[in-house]
Backbone as ProteinMPNN parsed JSONL, in Angstrom:
{"seq_chain_A": "MAGLFEVPHLISRIKISVLHLKRFLPIDTIIDIINLIVTAIDDMALEVVIEGVEDSDLIKDLPTSWRQQSFYYSSPVNVEPITF", "coords_chain_A": {"N_chain_A": [[15.505, -8.033, 5.825], [17.017, -9.438, 4.086], [16.266, -12.102, 3.635], [13.987, -11.742, 2.105], [14.906, -11.072, -0.433], [15.879, -13.455, -1.329], [13.854, -15.08, -2.23], [12.315, -14.012, -4.466], [10.694, -14.945, -6.552], [8.521, -16.08, -5.336], [7.002, -14.077, -4.35], [4.629, -11.71, -5.25], [3.441, -9.343, -4.707], [3.551, -6.459, -2.655], [2.161, -5.297, 0.252], [1.368, -2.373, 1.879], [0.403, -0.925, 4.828], [-0.936, 2.048, 6.012], [-2.445, 2.65, 8.143], [-1.868, 2.502, 10.97], [0.351, 4.152, 11.12], [-0.671, 6.675, 10.542], [-1.745, 7.559, 12.882], [0.219, 8.654, 14.507], [2.198, 9.94, 13.026], [3.214, 12.602, 10.823], [1.923, 13.373, 7.511], [3.968, 13.871, 5.596], [6.146, 12.461, 6.667], [5.153, 9.851, 6.602], [4.952, 9.452, 3.833], [7.674, 9.56, 3.187], [8.577, 7.235, 4.52], [7.122, 5.222, 3.17], [8.129, 5.563, 0.564], [10.804, 4.88, 1.022], [10.605, 2.149, 1.69], [9.553, 1.14, -0.725], [11.591, 1.835, -2.511], [13.562, 0.131, -1.601], [12.592, -2.332, -2.427], [12.217, -2.086, -5.102], [13.657, -3.133, -7.328], [12.686, -5.656, -7.525], [10.406, -5.738, -9.009], [7.664, -5.753, -8.13], [4.117, -5.625, -7.5], [2.716, -2.867, -5.83], [0.678, -2.31, -3.08], [-1.197, -0.007, -1.371], [-2.653, 0.499, 1.697], [-5.257, 1.986, 3.601], [-5.118, 4.681, 3.037], [-6.577, 7.669, 3.361], [-6.904, 10.37, 2.858], [-6.748, 13.236, 0.703], [-4.313, 14.637, 0.507], [-2.268, 12.787, 1.036], [-2.782, 10.839, -0.92], [-2.348, 12.224, -3.341], [0.402, 12.437, -3.425], [1.413, 9.935, -3.827], [2.67, 7.45, -6.084], [0.852, 6.895, -9.101], [0.809, 4.371, -10.124], [0.708, 2.622, -8.043], [-1.436, 0.387, -6.43], [-4.374, 1.121, -4.605], [-6.115, 0.81, -1.567], [-8.781, 1.891, 0.174], [-10.98, 3.795, 2.374], [-11.261, 6.204, 1.208], [-11.923, 5.96, -1.44], [-14.129, 4.187, -1.424], [-16.529, 2.988, 0.889], [-16.578, -0.133, 2.711], [-18.416, -2.663, 1.026], [-21.341, -4.713, 1.003], [-21.443, -8.078, -0.055], [-23.465, -9.703, -2.3], [-25.087, -12.746, -1.61], [-24.495, -15.779, -3.399], [-26.855, -17.548, -5.167], [-28.034, -20.732, -6.106]], "CA_chain_A": [[15.053, -8.063, 4.45], [17.874, -10.301, 3.278], [15.476, -13.26, 3.247], [13.032, -11.33, 1.089], [15.555, -11.073, -1.733], [16.222, -14.821, -1.703], [12.694, -15.774, -2.788], [11.458, -13.066, -5.18], [9.732, -15.63, -7.417], [7.369, -16.471, -4.526], [6.308, -12.864, -3.916], [4.185, -10.922, -6.401], [2.834, -8.087, -4.277], [3.868, -5.948, -1.327], [1.056, -4.483, 0.752], [1.808, -1.473, 2.935], [-0.728, -0.298, 5.508], [-0.586, 3.288, 6.711], [-3.457, 2.874, 9.178], [-1.272, 2.773, 12.279], [1.278, 5.274, 10.994], [-1.419, 7.933, 10.522], [-2.108, 7.956, 14.247], [1.262, 9.384, 15.225], [3.191, 10.546, 12.141], [2.674, 13.516, 9.81], [1.834, 12.813, 6.163], [5.277, 13.92, 4.933], [6.965, 11.367, 7.191], [4.577, 8.609, 6.077], [5.37, 9.357, 2.433], [9.102, 9.212, 3.197], [8.693, 5.826, 4.921], [6.618, 4.405, 2.068], [9.103, 5.637, -0.532], [11.989, 4.125, 1.43], [10.272, 0.73, 1.549], [9.406, 0.811, -2.138], [12.923, 1.909, -3.11], [14.29, -1.073, -1.198], [12.085, -3.509, -3.139], [11.909, -1.678, -6.472], [14.277, -4.016, -8.316], [11.983, -6.937, -7.561], [9.274, -5.574, -9.929], [6.451, -6.211, -7.467], [2.99, -4.715, -7.391], [2.643, -2.244, -4.515], [-0.678, -1.988, -2.654], [-1.206, 0.86, -0.201], [-3.934, 0.368, 2.392], [-5.525, 2.932, 4.671], [-4.928, 6.063, 2.609], [-7.929, 8.219, 3.414], [-6.991, 11.811, 2.623], [-6.25, 13.615, -0.617], [-2.912, 15.068, 0.568], [-1.407, 11.611, 0.934], [-3.026, 10.177, -2.2], [-1.75, 12.96, -4.463], [1.852, 12.288, -3.406], [1.79, 8.543, -4.094], [2.672, 7.119, -7.513], [-0.437, 6.392, -9.58], [0.923, 2.946, -10.455], [0.457, 1.823, -6.849], [-2.834, 0.087, -6.151], [-4.734, 1.7, -3.319], [-7.331, 0.31, -0.94], [-9.095, 2.773, 1.293], [-12.307, 4.387, 2.465], [-11.273, 7.413, 0.384], [-12.6, 5.608, -2.682], [-15.415, 3.547, -1.163], [-16.697, 2.231, 2.129], [-16.789, -1.552, 2.408], [-19.752, -2.973, 0.53], [-21.779, -6.095, 1.209], [-21.473, -8.924, -1.237], [-24.704, -10.465, -2.379], [-24.831, -14.191, -1.64], [-24.775, -16.452, -4.666], [-27.859, -18.608, -5.03], [-28.035, -21.649, -7.244]], "C_chain_A": [[15.909, -8.969, 3.582], [17.108, -11.519, 2.786], [14.489, -12.949, 2.144], [13.641, -11.417, -0.307], [15.952, -12.468, -2.194], [15.074, -15.55, -2.385], [11.779, -14.842, -3.59], [10.419, -13.738, -6.068], [8.481, -16.078, -6.652], [6.514, -15.276, -4.112], [5.911, -12.06, -5.142], [3.693, -9.534, -6.004], [3.324, -7.737, -2.88], [2.716, -5.049, -0.911], [1.549, -3.681, 1.947], [0.574, -0.805, 3.527], [-0.253, 0.944, 6.248], [-1.545, 3.579, 7.865], [-2.847, 3.249, 10.52], [-0.323, 3.965, 12.234], [0.558, 6.615, 11.082], [-1.755, 8.441, 11.918], [-1.048, 8.821, 14.911], [2.333, 10.015, 14.344], [2.529, 11.515, 11.165], [2.741, 12.882, 8.417], [3.191, 12.799, 5.468], [6.182, 12.777, 5.383], [6.467, 10.022, 6.677], [5.009, 8.402, 4.626], [6.837, 8.969, 2.344], [9.314, 7.737, 3.534], [8.258, 4.905, 3.786], [7.613, 4.398, 0.913], [10.374, 4.864, -0.216], [11.766, 2.622, 1.258], [10.233, 0.338, 0.076], [10.747, 0.881, -2.865], [13.715, 0.643, -2.805], [13.845, -2.304, -1.985], [11.863, -3.253, -4.624], [12.48, -2.621, -7.522], [13.567, -5.36, -8.441], [10.764, -6.9, -8.476], [7.975, -6.132, -9.349], [5.354, -5.162, -7.547], [2.97, -4.164, -5.966], [1.19, -1.877, -4.239], [-0.572, -1.171, -1.377], [-2.596, 0.79, 0.414], [-4.062, 1.453, 3.452], [-5.271, 4.379, 4.312], [-6.306, 6.697, 2.507], [-7.985, 9.735, 3.281], [-6.264, 12.184, 1.338], [-4.794, 14.059, -0.594], [-1.959, 13.895, 0.406], [-1.56, 10.939, -0.426], [-2.316, 10.895, -3.344], [-0.233, 12.804, -4.53], [2.331, 10.864, -3.671], [1.782, 8.285, -5.599], [1.336, 6.511, -7.945], [-0.386, 4.913, -9.935], [0.66, 2.048, -9.246], [-1.037, 1.601, -6.702], [-3.171, 0.626, -4.763], [-6.071, 1.151, -2.846], [-7.632, 1.228, 0.227], [-10.541, 3.23, 1.25], [-12.396, 5.656, 1.63], [-12.051, 7.151, -0.901], [-13.985, 5.024, -2.449], [-15.405, 2.894, 0.213], [-16.827, 0.757, 1.766], [-18.237, -1.794, 1.969], [-20.069, -4.436, 0.798], [-21.78, -6.833, -0.121], [-22.767, -9.716, -1.191], [-24.377, -11.954, -2.403], [-25.215, -14.773, -2.999], [-25.787, -17.558, -4.403], [-27.854, -19.451, -6.303], [-29.416, -22.162, -7.498]], "O_chain_A": [[15.545, -9.239, 2.438], [17.279, -11.931, 1.639], [14.186, -13.817, 1.326], [12.959, -11.796, -1.259], [16.329, -12.642, -3.353], [15.306, -16.553, -3.059], [10.564, -14.885, -3.401], [9.362, -13.158, -6.315], [7.478, -16.424, -7.276], [5.418, -15.452, -3.58], [6.755, -11.757, -5.985], [3.545, -8.654, -6.852], [3.491, -8.612, -2.03], [2.339, -4.138, -1.648], [2.081, -4.238, 2.907], [-0.209, -0.189, 2.805], [0.71, 0.895, 7.013], [-1.464, 4.636, 8.49], [-3.275, 4.222, 11.141], [-0.21, 4.706, 13.21], [1.097, 7.579, 11.626], [-2.02, 9.629, 12.103], [-1.366, 9.633, 15.78], [3.293, 10.579, 14.869], [1.403, 11.277, 10.726], [3.527, 11.964, 8.182], [3.535, 11.814, 4.815], [6.901, 12.194, 4.572], [7.269, 9.148, 6.351], [5.389, 7.297, 4.241], [7.208, 8.138, 1.516], [10.134, 7.066, 2.907], [8.938, 3.928, 3.476], [7.904, 3.344, 0.348], [10.96, 4.252, -1.109], [12.631, 1.912, 0.745], [10.81, -0.674, -0.321], [11.01, 0.065, -3.748], [14.451, 0.145, -3.656], [14.637, -3.224, -2.189], [11.365, -4.129, -5.33], [11.817, -2.877, -8.527], [13.831, -6.116, -9.376], [10.141, -7.938, -8.7], [7.273, -6.897, -10.011], [5.625, -3.965, -7.649], [3.182, -4.906, -5.008], [0.543, -1.217, -5.053], [0.067, -1.593, -0.413], [-3.597, 0.998, -0.271], [-3.087, 1.795, 4.12], [-5.213, 5.229, 5.2], [-7.112, 6.308, 1.661], [-9.023, 10.333, 3.566], [-5.297, 11.535, 0.94], [-4.093, 13.877, -1.59], [-0.95, 14.005, -0.29], [-0.569, 10.514, -1.021], [-1.745, 10.248, -4.222], [0.359, 13.017, -5.588], [3.536, 10.619, -3.732], [0.958, 8.855, -6.314], [0.761, 5.699, -7.22], [-1.428, 4.266, -10.036], [0.418, 0.852, -9.402], [-1.82, 2.541, -6.838], [-2.339, 0.587, -3.857], [-7.027, 1.042, -3.614], [-6.838, 1.336, 1.162], [-11.234, 3.08, 0.243], [-13.496, 6.141, 1.368], [-12.759, 8.031, -1.391], [-14.919, 5.33, -3.191], [-14.401, 2.325, 0.64], [-17.155, 0.432, 0.624], [-19.163, -1.181, 2.499], [-19.179, -5.286, 0.817], [-22.085, -6.264, -1.169], [-23.113, -10.318, -0.175], [-23.485, -12.379, -3.136], [-26.147, -14.305, -3.653], [-25.593, -18.399, -3.524], [-27.692, -18.943, -7.412], [-29.622, -22.95, -8.42]]}, "name": "protein", "num_of_chains": 1, "seq": "MAGLFEVPHLISRIKISVLHLKRFLPIDTIIDIINLIVTAIDDMALEVVIEGVEDSDLIKDLPTSWRQQSFYYSSPVNVEPITF"}
């Protein structure tokens, strides 16, 4: 992570995916891991995006300021093609 702190002006967002973690870790451990990562980068004032959060137990324990992408809110939707 030392390299990460050398170029903070080039990074605006950190995206953390819990998809693979959910397969073999309990929710409490996942929350601890996520909080550890965010604590390590907190001074950089970056937007945090959490991906793959699909159950209410995990969502309720995450800070509301974190952006979240998951099927919990909506399944993927088709985009209508633009016609000119």
